[in-house]
Amino acid sequence: MLVLVAPGQGAQTPGFLTDWLALPGAADRVAAWSDAIGLDLAHYGTKADADEIRDTAVAQPLLVAAGLLSASALGALPGASDGTVTPDAVAGHSVGEITAAVLAGVLGETEALTLVRRRGLAMAEAAAVTATGMSALLGGDPEVSVAHLERLGLTPANVNGAGQIVAAGTLEQLAALAEDKPEGVRKVVALKVAGAFHTHHMAPAVDRLAEAASALAPADPKVTYVSNKDGRAVDTGAEVLERLVGQVANPVRWDLCMETFQRLGVTALIEMCPGGTLTGLAKRALPGVKTLALKTPADLDAARALVAEHA
């Protein structure tokens, strides 16, 4: 059983689109998306520095564009003319859920880029109200860590499984966490994001995103779509879209997504570009499952071999 997943914000690195844009048709595709959303994706994916692509309004559409480019190269976009890859299930972490919605046939490519552009702008605006951020806690007992975060006024915004929780809140609260780690936590790592995503700090963005979503007509998923709200498989396009809207201000439960993958019988997991984060979690939480991260086009042959074996 094959699962395709898409990473969230923080996975981007300077120049990570360069090799993908060299593939046939990729530059034209990205140019069309850029025109549709008023953002030069090729520039930000090839020439921009780390600070520029840390901007929420840039990072989010850039990540979805990268995910779609890599999925297209793999043959995993619905309606692919050749080499079609049909996964058994799809899921995305945070903004990666919009990529997953395309992989499931819920949204079209341009619809997804338009929605994520509005999402990024709305969340950047919400993040500008208060200086906030996110930090990953590595190791420790989840229950102990969550209780500790709540005492500091922080939110466990991403419960990722495999011994990782991401805390979100004000910079002052995160500084207090760095000085006072929960018992058993090995390390606290500040993330390359510009706000406390998936917390009450993002509540103003929900209405903005709901307005953008109201113009869309989502189709029902053609494959199993696993929601990171609670790890549940969602059957209708309307509910997928509703969850995409509400999820900007609610915690990501990637741990429950991986439990669902396991219950469904996953044997292989491929992470779309810029891959690495979710395959790392899967290696620790899903022993025996073969994983592959699409980082550059050089990974495509291995990905195709894994598809042939497990799809």
mmCIF file of N, CA and C in Angstrom, residues 7 41 46 50 164 188 217 245 271 286 300 303:
data_model
loop_
_atom_site.group_PDB
_atom_site.id
_atom_site.type_symbol
_atom_site.label_atom_id
_atom_site.label_comp_id
_atom_site.label_asym_id
_atom_site.label_seq_id
_atom_site.Cartn_x
_atom_site.Cartn_y
_atom_site.Cartn_z
ATOM 1 N N PRO A 7 5.047 17.897 2.679
ATOM 2 C CA PRO A 7 5.528 18.568 3.893
ATOM 3 C C PRO A 7 4.935 19.957 4.084
ATOM 4 N N LEU A 41 7.207 32.632 -8.469
ATOM 5 C CA LEU A 41 7.618 31.401 -7.801
ATOM 6 C C LEU A 41 9.012 30.953 -8.239
ATOM 7 N N THR A 46 14.543 29.751 -6.678
ATOM 8 C CA THR A 46 15.906 29.575 -7.203
ATOM 9 C C THR A 46 16.902 30.614 -6.709
ATOM 10 N N ALA A 50 17.296 32.661 2.461
ATOM 11 C CA ALA A 50 16.506 31.990 3.494
ATOM 12 C C ALA A 50 15.490 32.920 4.142
ATOM 13 N N GLN A 164 8.318 13.814 18.736
ATOM 14 C CA GLN A 164 8.441 15.226 18.370
ATOM 15 C C GLN A 164 7.116 15.970 18.548
ATOM 16 N N VAL A 188 15.530 21.674 22.196
ATOM 17 C CA VAL A 188 14.479 22.556 21.693
ATOM 18 C C VAL A 188 15.063 23.318 20.502
ATOM 19 N N ALA A 217 -15.295 24.911 -5.888
ATOM 20 C CA ALA A 217 -16.249 23.797 -5.975
ATOM 21 C C ALA A 217 -15.453 22.497 -5.896
ATOM 22 N N VAL A 245 -9.717 25.074 5.877
ATOM 23 C CA VAL A 245 -9.943 26.420 6.400
ATOM 24 C C VAL A 245 -9.715 26.464 7.906
ATOM 25 N N GLU A 271 7.466 11.098 0.063
ATOM 26 C CA GLU A 271 7.222 12.491 0.423
ATOM 27 C C GLU A 271 7.572 13.391 -0.754
ATOM 28 N N LEU A 286 7.001 4.286 11.952
ATOM 29 C CA LEU A 286 6.417 3.211 11.134
ATOM 30 C C LEU A 286 7.510 2.228 10.724
ATOM 31 N N LEU A 300 13.778 10.529 -8.585
ATOM 32 C CA LEU A 300 12.568 10.042 -9.259
ATOM 33 C C LEU A 300 12.650 8.569 -9.643
ATOM 34 N N ALA A 303 11.940 6.510 -6.730
ATOM 35 C CA ALA A 303 10.529 6.644 -6.377
ATOM 36 C C ALA A 303 9.652 5.793 -7.290
#
